[in-house]
PDB file of C-alpha atoms in Angstrom:
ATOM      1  CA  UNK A  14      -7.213  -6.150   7.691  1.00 93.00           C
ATOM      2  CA  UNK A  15      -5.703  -5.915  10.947  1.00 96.00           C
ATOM      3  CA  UNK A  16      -8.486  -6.934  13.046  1.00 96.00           C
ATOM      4  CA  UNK A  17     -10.026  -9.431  10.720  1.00 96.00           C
ATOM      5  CA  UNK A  18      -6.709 -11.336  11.387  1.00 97.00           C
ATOM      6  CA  UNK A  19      -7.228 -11.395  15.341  1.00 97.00           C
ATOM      7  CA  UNK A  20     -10.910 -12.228  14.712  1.00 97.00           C
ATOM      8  CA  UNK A  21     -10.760 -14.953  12.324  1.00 97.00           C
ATOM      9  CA  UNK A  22      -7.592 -16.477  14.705  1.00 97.00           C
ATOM     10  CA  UNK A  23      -8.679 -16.354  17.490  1.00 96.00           C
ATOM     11  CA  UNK A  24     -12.572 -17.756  16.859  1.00 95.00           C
ATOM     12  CA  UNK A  25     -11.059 -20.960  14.504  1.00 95.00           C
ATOM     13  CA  UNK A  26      -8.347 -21.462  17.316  1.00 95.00           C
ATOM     14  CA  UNK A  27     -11.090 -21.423  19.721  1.00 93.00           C
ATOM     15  CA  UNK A  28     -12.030 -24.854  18.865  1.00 92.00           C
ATOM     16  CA  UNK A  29      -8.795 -26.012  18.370  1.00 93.00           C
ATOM     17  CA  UNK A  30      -8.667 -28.320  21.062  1.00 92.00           C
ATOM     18  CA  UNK A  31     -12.220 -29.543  20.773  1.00 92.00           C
ATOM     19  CA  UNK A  32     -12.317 -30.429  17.292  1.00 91.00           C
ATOM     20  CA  UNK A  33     -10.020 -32.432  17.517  1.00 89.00           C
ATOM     21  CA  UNK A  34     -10.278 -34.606  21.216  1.00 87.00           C
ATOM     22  CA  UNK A  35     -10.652 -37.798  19.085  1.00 85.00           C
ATOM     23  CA  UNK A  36      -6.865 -37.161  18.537  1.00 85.00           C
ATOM     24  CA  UNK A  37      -5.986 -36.390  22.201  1.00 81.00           C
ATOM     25  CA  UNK A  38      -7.402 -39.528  22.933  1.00 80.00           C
ATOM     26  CA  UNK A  39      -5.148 -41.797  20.799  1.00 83.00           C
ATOM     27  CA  UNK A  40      -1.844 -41.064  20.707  1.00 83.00           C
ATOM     28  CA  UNK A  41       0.097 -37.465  22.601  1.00 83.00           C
ATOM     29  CA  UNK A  42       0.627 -34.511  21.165  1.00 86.00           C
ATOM     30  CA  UNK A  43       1.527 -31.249  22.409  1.00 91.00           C
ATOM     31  CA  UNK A  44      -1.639 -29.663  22.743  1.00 92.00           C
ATOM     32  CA  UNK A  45      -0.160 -26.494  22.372  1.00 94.00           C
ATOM     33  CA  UNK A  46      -0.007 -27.222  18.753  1.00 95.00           C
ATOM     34  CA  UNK A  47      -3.619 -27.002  17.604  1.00 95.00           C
ATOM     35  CA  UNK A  48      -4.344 -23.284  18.684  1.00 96.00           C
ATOM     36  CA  UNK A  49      -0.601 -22.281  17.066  1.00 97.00           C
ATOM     37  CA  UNK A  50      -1.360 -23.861  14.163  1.00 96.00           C
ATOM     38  CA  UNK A  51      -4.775 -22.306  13.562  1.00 96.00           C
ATOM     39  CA  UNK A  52      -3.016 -18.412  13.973  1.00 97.00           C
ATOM     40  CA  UNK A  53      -0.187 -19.712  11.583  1.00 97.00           C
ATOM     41  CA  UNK A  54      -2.636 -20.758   9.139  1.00 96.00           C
ATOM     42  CA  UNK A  55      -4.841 -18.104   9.525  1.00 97.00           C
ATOM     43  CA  UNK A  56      -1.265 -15.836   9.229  1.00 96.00           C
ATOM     44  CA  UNK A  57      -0.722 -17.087   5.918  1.00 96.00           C
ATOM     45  CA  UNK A  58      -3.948 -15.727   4.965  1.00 95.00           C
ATOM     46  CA  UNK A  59      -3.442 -12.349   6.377  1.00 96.00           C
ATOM     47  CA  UNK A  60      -0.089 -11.906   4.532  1.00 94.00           C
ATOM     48  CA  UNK A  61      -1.957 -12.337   1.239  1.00 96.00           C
ATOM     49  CA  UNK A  62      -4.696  -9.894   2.312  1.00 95.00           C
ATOM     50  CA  UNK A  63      -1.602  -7.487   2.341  1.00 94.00           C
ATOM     51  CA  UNK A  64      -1.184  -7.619  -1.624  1.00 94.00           C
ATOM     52  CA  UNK A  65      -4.450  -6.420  -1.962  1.00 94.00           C
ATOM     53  CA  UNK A  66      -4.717  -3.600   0.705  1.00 92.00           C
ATOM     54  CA  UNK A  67      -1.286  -2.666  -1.170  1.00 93.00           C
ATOM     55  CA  UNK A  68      -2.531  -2.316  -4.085  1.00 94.00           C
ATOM     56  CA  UNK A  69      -5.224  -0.135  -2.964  1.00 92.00           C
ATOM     57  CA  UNK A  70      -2.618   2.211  -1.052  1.00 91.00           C
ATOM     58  CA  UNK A  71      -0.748   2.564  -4.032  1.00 91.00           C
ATOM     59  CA  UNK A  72      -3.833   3.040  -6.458  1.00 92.00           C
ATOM     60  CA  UNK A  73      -5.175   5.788  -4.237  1.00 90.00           C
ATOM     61  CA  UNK A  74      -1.950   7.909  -3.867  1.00 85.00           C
ATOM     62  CA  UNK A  75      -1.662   7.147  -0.645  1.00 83.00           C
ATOM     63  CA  UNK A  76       1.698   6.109  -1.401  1.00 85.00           C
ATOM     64  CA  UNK A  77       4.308   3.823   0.613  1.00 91.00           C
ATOM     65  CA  UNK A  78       7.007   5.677   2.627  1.00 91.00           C
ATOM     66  CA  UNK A  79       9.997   4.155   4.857  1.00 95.00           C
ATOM     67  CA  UNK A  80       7.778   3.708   8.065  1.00 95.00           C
ATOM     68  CA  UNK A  81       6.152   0.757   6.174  1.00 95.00           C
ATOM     69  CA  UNK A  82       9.682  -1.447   7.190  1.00 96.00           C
ATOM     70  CA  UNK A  83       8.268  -1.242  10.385  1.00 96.00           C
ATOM     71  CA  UNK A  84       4.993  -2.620  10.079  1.00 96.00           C
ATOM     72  CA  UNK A  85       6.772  -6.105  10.244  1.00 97.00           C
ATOM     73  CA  UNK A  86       6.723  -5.348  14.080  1.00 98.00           C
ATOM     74  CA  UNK A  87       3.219  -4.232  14.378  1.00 97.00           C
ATOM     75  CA  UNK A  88       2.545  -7.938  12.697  1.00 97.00           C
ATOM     76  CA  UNK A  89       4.781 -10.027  14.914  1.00 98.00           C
ATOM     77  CA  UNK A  90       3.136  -7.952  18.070  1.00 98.00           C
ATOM     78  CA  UNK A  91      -0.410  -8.778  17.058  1.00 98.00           C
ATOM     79  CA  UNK A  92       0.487 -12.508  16.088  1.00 98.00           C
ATOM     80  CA  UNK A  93       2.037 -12.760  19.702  1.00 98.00           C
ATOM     81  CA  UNK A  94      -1.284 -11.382  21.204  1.00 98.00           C
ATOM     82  CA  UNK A  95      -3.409 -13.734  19.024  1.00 98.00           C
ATOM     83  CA  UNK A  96      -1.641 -16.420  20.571  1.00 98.00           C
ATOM     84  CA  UNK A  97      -2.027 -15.526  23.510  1.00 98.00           C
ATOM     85  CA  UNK A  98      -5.664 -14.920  23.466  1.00 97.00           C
ATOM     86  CA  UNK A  99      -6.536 -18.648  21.562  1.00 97.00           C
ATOM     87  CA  UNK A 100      -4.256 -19.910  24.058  1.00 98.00           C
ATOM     88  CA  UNK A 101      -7.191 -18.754  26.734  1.00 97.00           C
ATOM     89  CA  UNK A 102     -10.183 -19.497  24.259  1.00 97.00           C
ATOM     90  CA  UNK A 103      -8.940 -22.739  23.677  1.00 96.00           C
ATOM     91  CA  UNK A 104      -8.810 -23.651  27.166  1.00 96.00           C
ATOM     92  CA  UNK A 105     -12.151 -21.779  28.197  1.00 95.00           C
ATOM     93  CA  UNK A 106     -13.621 -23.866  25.309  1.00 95.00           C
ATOM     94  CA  UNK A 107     -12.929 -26.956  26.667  1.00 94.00           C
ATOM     95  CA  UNK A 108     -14.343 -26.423  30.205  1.00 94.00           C
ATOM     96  CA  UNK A 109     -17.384 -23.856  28.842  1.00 93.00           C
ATOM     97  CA  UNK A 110     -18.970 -25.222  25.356  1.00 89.00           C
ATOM     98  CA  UNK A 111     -21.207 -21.776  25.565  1.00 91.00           C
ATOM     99  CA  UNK A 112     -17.940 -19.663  25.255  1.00 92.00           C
ATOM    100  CA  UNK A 113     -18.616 -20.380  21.218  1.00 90.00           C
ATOM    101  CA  UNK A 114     -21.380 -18.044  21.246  1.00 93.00           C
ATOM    102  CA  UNK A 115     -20.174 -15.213  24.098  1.00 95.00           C
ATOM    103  CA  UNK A 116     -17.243 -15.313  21.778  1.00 96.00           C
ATOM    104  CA  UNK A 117     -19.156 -13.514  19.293  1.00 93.00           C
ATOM    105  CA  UNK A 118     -20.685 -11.527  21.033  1.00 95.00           C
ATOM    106  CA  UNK A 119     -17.278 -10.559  22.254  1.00 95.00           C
ATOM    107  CA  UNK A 120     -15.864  -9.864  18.763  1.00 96.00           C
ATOM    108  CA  UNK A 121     -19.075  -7.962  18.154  1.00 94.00           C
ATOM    109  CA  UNK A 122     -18.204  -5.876  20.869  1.00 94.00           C
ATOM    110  CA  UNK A 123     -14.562  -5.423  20.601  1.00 94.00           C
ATOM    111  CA  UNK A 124     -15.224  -4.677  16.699  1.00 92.00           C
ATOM    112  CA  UNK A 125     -16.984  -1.428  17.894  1.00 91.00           C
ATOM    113  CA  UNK A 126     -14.465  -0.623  20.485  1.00 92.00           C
ATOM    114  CA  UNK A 127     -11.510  -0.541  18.498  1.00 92.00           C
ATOM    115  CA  UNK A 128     -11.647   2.498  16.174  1.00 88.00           C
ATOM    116  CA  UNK A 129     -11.395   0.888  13.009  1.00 88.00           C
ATOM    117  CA  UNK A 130     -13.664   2.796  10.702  1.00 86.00           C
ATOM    118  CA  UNK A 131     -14.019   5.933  13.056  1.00 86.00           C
ATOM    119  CA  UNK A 132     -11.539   8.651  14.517  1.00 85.00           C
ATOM    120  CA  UNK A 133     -10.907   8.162  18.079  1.00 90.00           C
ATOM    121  CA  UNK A 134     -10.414  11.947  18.596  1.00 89.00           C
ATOM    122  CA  UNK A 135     -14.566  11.871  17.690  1.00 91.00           C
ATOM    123  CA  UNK A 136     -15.342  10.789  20.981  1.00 92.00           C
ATOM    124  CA  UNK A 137     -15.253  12.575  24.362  1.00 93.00           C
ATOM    125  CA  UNK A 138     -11.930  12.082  26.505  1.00 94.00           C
ATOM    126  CA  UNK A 139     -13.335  10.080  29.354  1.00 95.00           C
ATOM    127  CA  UNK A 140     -14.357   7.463  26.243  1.00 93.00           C
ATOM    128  CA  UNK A 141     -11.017   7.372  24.645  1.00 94.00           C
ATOM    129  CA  UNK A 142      -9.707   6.457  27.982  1.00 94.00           C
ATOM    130  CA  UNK A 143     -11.890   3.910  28.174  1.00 93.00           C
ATOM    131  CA  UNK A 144     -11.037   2.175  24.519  1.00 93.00           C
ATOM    132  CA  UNK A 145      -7.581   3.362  24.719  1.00 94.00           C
ATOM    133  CA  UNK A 146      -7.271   0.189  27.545  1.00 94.00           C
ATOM    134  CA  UNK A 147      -7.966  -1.959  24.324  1.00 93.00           C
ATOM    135  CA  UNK A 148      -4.297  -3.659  23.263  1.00 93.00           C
ATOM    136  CA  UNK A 149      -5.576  -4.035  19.619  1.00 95.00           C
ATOM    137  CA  UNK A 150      -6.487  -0.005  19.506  1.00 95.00           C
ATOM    138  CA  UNK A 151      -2.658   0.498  19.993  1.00 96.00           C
ATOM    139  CA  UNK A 152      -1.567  -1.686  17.453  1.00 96.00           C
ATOM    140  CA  UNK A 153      -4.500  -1.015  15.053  1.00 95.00           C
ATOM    141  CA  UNK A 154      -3.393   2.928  15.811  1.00 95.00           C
ATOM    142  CA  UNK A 155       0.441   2.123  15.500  1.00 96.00           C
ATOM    143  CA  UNK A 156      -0.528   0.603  11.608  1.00 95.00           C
ATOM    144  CA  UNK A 157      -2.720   3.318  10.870  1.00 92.00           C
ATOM    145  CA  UNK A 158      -0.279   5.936  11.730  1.00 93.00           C
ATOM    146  CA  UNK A 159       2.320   4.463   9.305  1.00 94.00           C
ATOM    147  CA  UNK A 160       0.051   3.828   6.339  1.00 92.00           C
ATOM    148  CA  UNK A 161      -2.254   6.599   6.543  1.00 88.00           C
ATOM    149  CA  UNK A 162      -0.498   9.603   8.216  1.00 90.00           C
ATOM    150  CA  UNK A 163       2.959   8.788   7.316  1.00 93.00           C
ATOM    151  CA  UNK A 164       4.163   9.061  10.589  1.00 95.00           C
ATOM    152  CA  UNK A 165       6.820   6.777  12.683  1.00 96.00           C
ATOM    153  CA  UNK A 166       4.915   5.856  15.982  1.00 97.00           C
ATOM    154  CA  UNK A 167       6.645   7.123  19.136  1.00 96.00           C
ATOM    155  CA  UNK A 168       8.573   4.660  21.489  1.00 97.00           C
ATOM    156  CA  UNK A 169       5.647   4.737  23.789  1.00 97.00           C
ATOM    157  CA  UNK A 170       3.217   2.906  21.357  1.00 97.00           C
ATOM    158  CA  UNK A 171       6.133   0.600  20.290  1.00 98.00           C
ATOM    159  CA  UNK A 172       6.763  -0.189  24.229  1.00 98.00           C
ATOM    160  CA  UNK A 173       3.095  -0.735  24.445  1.00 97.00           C
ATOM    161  CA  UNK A 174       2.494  -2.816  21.571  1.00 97.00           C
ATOM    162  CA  UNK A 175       5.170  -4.920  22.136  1.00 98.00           C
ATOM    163  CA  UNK A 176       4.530  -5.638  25.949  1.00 98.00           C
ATOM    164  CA  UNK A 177       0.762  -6.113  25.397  1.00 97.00           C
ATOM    165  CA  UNK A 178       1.054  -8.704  22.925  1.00 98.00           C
ATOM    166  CA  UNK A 179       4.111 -10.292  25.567  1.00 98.00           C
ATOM    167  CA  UNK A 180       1.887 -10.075  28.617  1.00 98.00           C
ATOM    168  CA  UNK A 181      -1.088 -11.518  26.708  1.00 98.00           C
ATOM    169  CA  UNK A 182       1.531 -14.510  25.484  1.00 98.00           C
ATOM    170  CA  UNK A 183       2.834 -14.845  28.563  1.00 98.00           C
ATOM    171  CA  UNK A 184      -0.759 -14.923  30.467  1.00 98.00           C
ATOM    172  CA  UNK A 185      -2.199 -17.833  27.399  1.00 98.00           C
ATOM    173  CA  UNK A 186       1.038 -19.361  27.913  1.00 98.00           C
ATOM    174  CA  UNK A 187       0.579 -20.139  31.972  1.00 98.00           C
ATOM    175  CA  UNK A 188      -3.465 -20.873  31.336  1.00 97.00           C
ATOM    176  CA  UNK A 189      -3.573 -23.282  28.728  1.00 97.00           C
ATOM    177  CA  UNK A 190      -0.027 -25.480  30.258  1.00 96.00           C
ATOM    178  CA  UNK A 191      -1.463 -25.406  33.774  1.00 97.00           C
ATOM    179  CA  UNK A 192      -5.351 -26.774  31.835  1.00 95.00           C
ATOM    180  CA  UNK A 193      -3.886 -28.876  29.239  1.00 92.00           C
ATOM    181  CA  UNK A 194      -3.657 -31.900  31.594  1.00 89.00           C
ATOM    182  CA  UNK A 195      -7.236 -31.701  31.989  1.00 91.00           C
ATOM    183  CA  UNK A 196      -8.812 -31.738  29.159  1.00 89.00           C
ATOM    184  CA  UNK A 197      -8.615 -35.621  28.228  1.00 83.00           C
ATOM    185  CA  UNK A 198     -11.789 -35.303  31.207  1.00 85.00           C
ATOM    186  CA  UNK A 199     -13.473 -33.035  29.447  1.00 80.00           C
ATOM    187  CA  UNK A 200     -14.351 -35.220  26.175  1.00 64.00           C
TER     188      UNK A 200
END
C-alpha cells in the first residue's frame, strides 16, 4: 500500500507540468502547484486504501497495537519524499520527454529492490547493504515493523526516515525553483 502510493505519485506528477503547458502559457501560476497537487490527490487515495488494509489486519488477527499512532509519521515522511521526487520528475520531464518510459522502468526496478513481498534477511549481507541505501526500504521497513511485528522502530530508523524524505524535499525543492523559469521554452 505503501509503495503503490510513491508509485502512482510520483508517475501522475511526472507529467504535471507538461500536461498542462497550455496553462503556463496564459496566465502565472506557481508551478510548484501541479506536482503538489497530483501527491495530494493521489494522498487522498492512499488514506482510503488504509480502510481496507485495516480491515484485513483486523480480520486476520493480526490485531492493532499502540505503535499504529505512529504510523502517521511514517505517512508524512513518505509524502515529503514523494514530493520531493515529482518535484525532480517533473522537471526532468520537461527537458527529457523519454523520462516517461525510463520512469517505468525505474519503478520496475525499484519495485524489486524494496523488499515488499520478500524478507530482506533472505538475501546475503553484501545485498542488503546494497538495498538498504533505498529511502523507501526504511520507511516500507519502519511500517512493517509496526503492523506486522508489533514492534516500535528504534530512533535510528525514525532519524532516517525522517531526514531522507527532508533531504529528498529539500533536493526537489532547489531543482524544480532553479528549472521552473525555463520551462515556458520548452513547450
Amino acid at each position: 500500500t505503501f509503495f503503490n502510493y510513491y508509485s502512482e505519485a510520483s508517475n501522475s506528477s511526472m507529467s504535471a507540468v507538461v500536461a498542462n503547458f497550455s496553462l503556463l502559457n496564459k496566465i502565472y501560476i506557481p508551478k510548484y502547484i501541479f506536482p503538489l497537487s497530483k501527491c495530494l490527490f493521489v494522498g487522498i487515495n492512499f488514506l482510503l486504501t488504509l480502510i481496507p488494509l485495516y480491515a484485513v489486519i483486523l480480520l486476520t488477527g493480526t490485531g492493532i497495537n499502540i505503535y499504529h499512532l505512529v504510523l502517521p509519521y511514517a505517512v508524512v515522511c513518505l509524502f515529503l519524499f514523494t514530493v520531493g521526487t515529482s518535484f525532480i520528475l517533473a522537471t526532468l520531464s520537461v527537458f527529457l520527454r523519454d523520462m516517461f518510459y525510463i520512469y517505468g522502468i525505474v519503478i520496475q526496478i525499484l519495485t524489486y529492490m524494496t523488499p515488499i513481498m520478500y524478507d530482506i534477511n533472505m538475501l546475503s549481507p553484501k545485498l542488503q547493504m546494497v538495498l538498504k541505501l533505498n529511502p523507501l526500504y526504511h520507511i516500507i521497513t519502519f511500517c512493517r515493523t509496526i503492523i506486522l511485528y508489533h514492534e516500535m522502530p528504534d530512533l535510528r530508523a525514525f532519524l532516517i526516515c525522517g531526514g531522507s524524505a527532508v533531504i529528498m524535499l529539500i533536493i526537489g525543492l532547489v531543482v524544480f525553483k532553479k528549472n521552473q523559469d525555463k520551462f515556458i521554452y520548452y513547450v
